[in-house]
């Protein structure tokens, strides 16, 4: 690879956003197929984390399978999501518990457990 | 390193017997089976089981004995004499994770501040410290990663946070 191409490649790798995928399991089925439910869950995370940490994390709910779902966050914010998940104890009027099953840098590693 | 948690039989059965290890990454100590929880004022005998005594700092001060495994200071106040005596008897001082995680925001902030102060003092005095959920139902349970995050939230460094959920049961 030429020096110019190498420099371009290195700069591209530095600029590329990096993510973490957190697999969470709920004690009850949250029915996250519905857009309103997803929005409610994201609002709960925003309320607990605060505006600044929420913007740093930019959590997105990626895959849903019954009571397991994957949250995609910016790298460095996975600890904040894990901590926030401890404090979410009710959802849509039901009492729930959220458990962190796995965290990984690739969605493939996390999808195996879903 | 095996991570441990203390929970009631209802919580463990609600989660599923084998799932506590696979999902939460913890070995469960069941209350009433592997470990005994007693409140100050209860007159039941400890028997042969390891016992954790729960009470405020004032209630606990006259009740420490070498037969106990640990204590839980429910009001999170710093009682220097109590902590010194607990250190002499090599008792483990527990923090209640579900009390911190399950409260309203106002209560959570107040409790987190008092736990932070207590933890800082206990680390300075090199006490044996641990954190457990003492879960009454499956909704109160937390995974090992969540407990480590909670320990860091109340001021423990990374190594201490891991040690707080891998205490020895002798």
Short mmCIF file of C-alpha atoms in Angstrom, two decimals:
data_model
loop_
_atom_site.label_atom_id
_atom_site.label_comp_id
_atom_site.label_asym_id
_atom_site.label_seq_id
_atom_site.Cartn_x
_atom_site.Cartn_y
_atom_site.Cartn_z
CA UNK A 1 0.00 0.00 0.00
CA UNK A 2 1.48 3.45 -0.89
CA UNK A 3 2.18 6.01 1.82
CA UNK A 4 -0.71 8.23 0.71
CA UNK A 5 -3.16 5.33 0.70
CA UNK A 6 -1.87 4.18 4.10
CA UNK A 7 -2.38 7.67 5.57
CA UNK A 8 -5.89 7.84 4.09
CA UNK A 9 -6.71 4.41 5.53
CA UNK A 10 -5.35 5.35 9.00
CA UNK A 11 -7.30 8.60 9.06
CA UNK A 12 -10.45 6.79 7.98
CA UNK A 13 -10.04 4.23 10.77
CA UNK A 14 -9.54 6.98 13.37
CA UNK A 15 -12.57 8.91 12.15
CA UNK A 16 -14.83 5.83 11.93
CA UNK A 17 -17.35 5.78 14.78
CA UNK A 18 -17.01 2.84 17.14
CA UNK A 19 -19.87 1.13 18.91
CA UNK A 20 -20.65 -1.33 21.63
CA UNK A 21 -23.63 -3.67 21.68
CA UNK A 22 -25.24 -4.47 25.03
CA UNK A 23 -27.57 -7.46 25.29
CA UNK A 24 -30.24 -6.94 27.95
CA UNK A 25 -32.84 -9.36 29.25
CA UNK A 26 -36.04 -8.29 30.91
CA UNK A 27 -37.94 -10.25 33.56
CA UNK A 28 -41.17 -9.62 31.61
CA UNK A 29 -41.95 -9.29 27.90
CA UNK A 30 -41.73 -5.56 27.12
CA UNK A 31 -43.47 -5.75 23.73
CA UNK A 32 -40.73 -3.67 22.06
CA UNK A 33 -42.09 -4.28 18.57
CA UNK A 34 -44.42 -1.33 19.13
CA UNK A 35 -42.83 2.11 18.34
CA UNK A 36 -44.43 3.67 21.40
CA UNK A 37 -42.85 1.08 23.70
CA UNK A 38 -39.41 1.67 22.20
CA UNK A 39 -39.86 5.41 22.61
CA UNK A 40 -40.95 4.94 26.23
CA UNK A 41 -37.87 2.83 27.00
CA UNK A 42 -35.56 5.39 25.41
CA UNK A 43 -37.25 8.14 27.46
CA UNK A 44 -36.64 6.12 30.62
CA UNK A 45 -32.95 5.84 29.78
CA UNK A 46 -32.82 9.58 29.00
CA UNK A 47 -34.48 10.46 32.31
CA UNK A 48 -32.08 8.30 34.33
CA UNK A 49 -28.87 9.09 32.45
CA UNK A 50 -29.50 12.78 31.94
CA UNK A 51 -29.40 14.70 28.70
CA UNK A 52 -25.61 14.96 28.45
CA UNK A 53 -24.80 11.27 29.03
CA UNK A 54 -27.70 10.23 26.80
CA UNK A 55 -26.33 12.33 23.92
CA UNK A 56 -22.85 10.88 24.46
CA UNK A 57 -24.23 7.34 24.34
CA UNK A 58 -26.85 7.77 21.56
CA UNK A 59 -28.52 4.46 22.43
CA UNK A 60 -30.51 2.69 19.73
CA UNK A 61 -32.56 -0.44 20.27
CA UNK A 62 -31.43 -2.83 17.58
CA UNK A 63 -32.82 -6.35 17.84
CA UNK A 64 -35.71 -7.68 19.84
CA UNK A 65 -36.55 -11.28 20.66
CA UNK A 66 -39.32 -11.77 23.27
CA UNK A 67 -37.71 -10.47 26.44
CA UNK A 68 -34.15 -9.98 25.12
CA UNK A 69 -33.02 -6.94 23.18
CA UNK A 70 -29.78 -5.33 22.01
CA UNK A 71 -28.86 -1.68 22.57
CA UNK A 72 -26.23 -0.11 20.34
CA UNK A 73 -24.25 2.67 22.04
CA UNK A 74 -21.15 4.69 21.28
CA UNK A 75 -17.96 3.15 22.61
CA UNK A 76 -17.17 4.39 26.10
CA UNK A 77 -20.82 4.72 27.12
CA UNK A 78 -21.64 1.05 27.68
CA UNK A 79 -20.97 1.39 31.42
CA UNK A 80 -23.52 4.22 31.64
CA UNK A 81 -26.16 2.06 29.94
CA UNK A 82 -25.38 -0.87 32.26
CA UNK A 83 -25.71 1.40 35.30
CA UNK A 84 -28.93 3.00 34.02
CA UNK A 85 -30.44 -0.46 33.43
CA UNK A 86 -30.09 -1.14 37.20
CA UNK A 87 -32.46 1.73 37.98
CA UNK A 88 -35.28 0.88 35.56
CA UNK A 89 -37.69 -1.07 37.73
CA UNK A 90 -41.06 -0.30 36.11
CA UNK A 91 -42.25 -0.09 32.52
CA UNK A 92 -45.77 0.45 31.13
CA UNK A 93 -47.23 0.01 34.60
CA UNK A 94 -45.50 -3.36 35.16
CA UNK A 95 -42.74 -4.07 37.65
CA UNK A 96 -39.67 -5.32 35.73
CA UNK A 97 -36.00 -6.09 36.17
CA UNK A 98 -33.35 -5.59 33.47
CA UNK A 99 -30.26 -7.81 33.45
CA UNK A 100 -27.11 -7.24 31.39
CA UNK A 101 -26.31 -10.55 29.71
CA UNK A 102 -23.41 -9.61 27.42
CA UNK A 103 -21.46 -6.69 25.97
CA UNK A 104 -19.47 -6.88 22.76
CA UNK A 105 -17.95 -4.75 20.03
CA UNK A 106 -19.66 -6.75 17.30
CA UNK A 107 -23.35 -7.43 16.91
CA UNK A 108 -22.57 -10.94 15.71
CA UNK A 109 -21.11 -12.01 19.06
CA UNK A 110 -24.15 -10.65 20.86
CA UNK A 111 -26.71 -12.10 18.43
CA UNK A 112 -25.47 -15.62 19.13
CA UNK A 113 -26.85 -15.33 22.68
CA UNK A 114 -30.20 -13.92 21.60
CA UNK B 1 -13.05 -15.66 40.18
CA UNK B 2 -16.57 -16.67 41.22
CA UNK B 3 -19.08 -13.87 41.72
CA UNK B 4 -21.59 -14.27 44.56
CA UNK B 5 -24.95 -12.78 45.35
CA UNK B 6 -27.47 -13.22 48.16
CA UNK B 7 -31.14 -13.61 47.27
CA UNK B 8 -34.34 -15.18 48.57
CA UNK B 9 -35.56 -18.56 47.36
CA UNK B 10 -38.50 -16.83 45.59
CA UNK B 11 -36.14 -14.67 43.53
CA UNK B 12 -33.94 -17.62 42.52
CA UNK B 13 -36.88 -19.85 41.62
CA UNK B 14 -38.53 -16.99 39.70
CA UNK B 15 -35.37 -16.53 37.66
CA UNK B 16 -34.87 -20.26 37.12
CA UNK B 17 -32.38 -22.45 38.95
CA UNK B 18 -29.70 -22.81 36.25
CA UNK B 19 -30.24 -19.37 34.73
CA UNK B 20 -28.70 -17.40 37.57
CA UNK B 21 -25.27 -18.64 36.51
CA UNK B 22 -25.78 -18.35 32.74
CA UNK B 23 -27.71 -15.05 32.57
CA UNK B 24 -26.50 -13.15 35.63
CA UNK B 25 -23.02 -14.67 35.85
CA UNK B 26 -23.35 -15.15 39.62
CA UNK B 27 -23.55 -17.99 42.06
CA UNK B 28 -26.58 -17.46 44.28
CA UNK B 29 -26.51 -17.88 48.05
CA UNK B 30 -30.11 -18.63 48.95
CA UNK B 31 -31.46 -17.04 52.15
CA UNK B 32 -32.53 -19.75 54.52
CA UNK B 33 -30.53 -22.45 52.75
CA UNK B 34 -26.91 -21.26 52.26
CA UNK B 35 -26.98 -18.13 54.41
CA UNK B 36 -29.17 -16.70 57.15
CA UNK B 37 -30.39 -13.10 57.39
CA UNK B 38 -31.39 -11.82 60.79
CA UNK B 39 -32.66 -8.39 61.85
CA UNK B 40 -31.62 -6.88 65.18
CA UNK B 41 -34.31 -7.75 67.66
CA UNK B 42 -35.10 -11.17 66.18
CA UNK B 43 -34.72 -13.82 68.77
CA UNK B 44 -34.26 -16.81 66.48
CA UNK B 45 -31.10 -18.79 66.90
CA UNK B 46 -28.48 -18.66 64.12
CA UNK B 47 -27.86 -22.38 64.10
CA UNK B 48 -25.01 -23.63 61.95
CA UNK B 49 -25.59 -21.29 59.02
CA UNK B 50 -23.50 -18.22 58.31
CA UNK B 51 -25.52 -15.19 59.41
CA UNK B 52 -25.70 -11.62 58.20
CA UNK B 53 -27.13 -9.22 60.79
CA UNK B 54 -29.17 -6.23 59.57
CA UNK B 55 -29.82 -3.11 61.60
CA UNK B 56 -28.96 0.54 62.10
CA UNK B 57 -25.54 1.46 63.49
CA UNK B 58 -26.99 1.98 67.00
CA UNK B 59 -28.79 -1.38 67.01
CA UNK B 60 -25.75 -3.28 65.76
CA UNK B 61 -23.25 -1.81 68.21
CA UNK B 62 -24.19 -4.13 71.06
CA UNK B 63 -24.87 -7.22 68.99
CA UNK B 64 -21.63 -8.15 67.24
CA UNK B 65 -20.31 -11.63 67.84
CA UNK B 66 -17.65 -13.82 66.28
CA UNK B 67 -20.31 -16.29 65.08
CA UNK B 68 -21.62 -13.75 62.53
CA UNK B 69 -20.44 -13.73 58.93
CA UNK B 70 -21.30 -10.10 58.20
CA UNK B 71 -23.39 -7.05 58.99
CA UNK B 72 -25.51 -4.66 56.96
CA UNK B 73 -25.74 -1.10 58.28
CA UNK B 74 -29.23 -0.21 57.06
CA UNK B 75 -28.95 3.56 57.67
CA UNK B 76 -25.40 3.78 56.16
CA UNK B 77 -24.12 5.90 59.07
CA UNK B 78 -20.46 5.87 60.06
CA UNK B 79 -20.04 4.50 63.59
CA UNK B 80 -16.29 4.35 64.20
CA UNK B 81 -16.46 1.99 67.18
CA UNK B 82 -18.82 -0.40 65.38
CA UNK B 83 -16.56 -0.55 62.34
CA UNK B 84 -13.45 -1.05 64.46
CA UNK B 85 -15.09 -3.95 66.32
CA UNK B 86 -16.32 -5.43 63.04
CA UNK B 87 -12.75 -5.28 61.70
CA UNK B 88 -11.40 -6.99 64.85
CA UNK B 89 -13.91 -9.83 64.46
CA UNK B 90 -13.19 -9.97 60.69
CA UNK B 91 -16.83 -9.40 59.75
CA UNK B 92 -17.83 -8.45 56.22
CA UNK B 93 -19.76 -5.20 55.92
CA UNK B 94 -22.45 -5.46 53.26
CA UNK B 95 -24.09 -2.88 51.03
CA UNK B 96 -27.66 -3.43 49.84
CA UNK B 97 -27.78 -3.02 46.04
CA UNK B 98 -31.54 -3.47 45.63
CA UNK B 99 -32.20 -0.72 48.20
CA UNK B 100 -30.15 1.65 46.02
CA UNK B 101 -31.47 0.47 42.65
CA UNK B 102 -35.15 0.26 43.46
CA UNK B 103 -35.85 3.63 45.07
CA UNK B 104 -37.33 6.85 43.67
CA UNK B 105 -34.80 9.32 42.27
CA UNK B 106 -34.79 11.55 45.37
CA UNK B 107 -34.27 8.59 47.73
CA UNK B 108 -31.65 7.13 45.40
CA UNK B 109 -29.53 10.29 45.45
CA UNK B 110 -29.75 10.56 49.23
CA UNK B 111 -28.87 6.91 49.71
CA UNK B 112 -26.03 7.00 47.17
CA UNK B 113 -24.41 9.94 48.99
CA UNK B 114 -24.56 8.16 52.36
CA UNK B 115 -23.23 4.91 50.83
CA UNK B 116 -20.36 6.79 49.17
CA UNK B 117 -19.31 8.32 52.48
CA UNK B 118 -19.51 4.98 54.27
CA UNK B 119 -17.60 3.16 51.52
CA UNK B 120 -14.82 5.76 51.50
CA UNK B 121 -14.40 5.39 55.28
CA UNK B 122 -14.45 1.58 55.10
CA UNK B 123 -11.81 1.54 52.35
CA UNK B 124 -9.65 3.88 54.43
CA UNK B 125 -9.98 1.50 57.42
CA UNK B 126 -9.28 -1.52 55.16
CA UNK B 127 -12.51 -3.25 56.19
CA UNK B 128 -13.93 -6.27 54.44
CA UNK B 129 -16.66 -4.93 52.17
CA UNK B 130 -19.19 -6.59 49.91
CA UNK B 131 -22.30 -5.75 47.93
CA UNK B 132 -25.33 -7.97 47.36
CA UNK B 133 -28.87 -7.51 46.13
CA UNK B 134 -30.70 -9.35 48.98
CA UNK B 135 -33.40 -9.75 46.31
CA UNK B 136 -36.91 -10.64 47.46
CA UNK B 137 -38.21 -11.18 43.91
CA UNK B 138 -36.67 -11.76 40.48
CA UNK B 139 -37.15 -8.07 39.55
CA UNK B 140 -34.65 -7.09 42.27
CA UNK B 141 -31.89 -9.31 40.88
CA UNK B 142 -28.90 -7.80 39.07
CA UNK B 143 -26.15 -9.28 36.91
CA UNK B 144 -22.48 -9.32 37.93
CA UNK B 145 -21.72 -6.51 35.51
CA UNK B 146 -24.50 -4.37 36.95
CA UNK B 147 -23.28 -4.95 40.50
CA UNK B 148 -19.75 -3.95 39.51
CA UNK B 149 -21.17 -0.78 37.88
CA UNK B 150 -23.16 -0.01 41.06
CA UNK B 151 -20.07 -0.52 43.22
CA UNK B 152 -18.16 1.93 41.01
CA UNK B 153 -21.12 4.32 41.21
CA UNK B 154 -20.77 4.47 45.01
CA UNK B 155 -17.05 5.12 44.70
CA UNK B 156 -15.21 1.80 44.56
CA UNK B 157 -12.26 1.51 42.16
CA UNK B 158 -12.37 -1.27 39.53
CA UNK B 159 -10.42 -3.89 41.51
CA UNK B 160 -12.34 -3.23 44.73
CA UNK B 161 -15.66 -3.37 42.86
CA UNK B 162 -14.85 -6.89 41.58
CA UNK B 163 -13.66 -7.98 45.02
CA UNK B 164 -16.94 -6.75 46.54
CA UNK B 165 -18.88 -9.45 44.70
CA UNK B 166 -16.32 -12.21 45.10
CA UNK B 167 -16.07 -12.42 48.88
CA UNK B 168 -15.06 -15.71 50.49
CA UNK B 169 -17.60 -17.87 52.26
CA UNK B 170 -15.66 -19.92 54.75
#
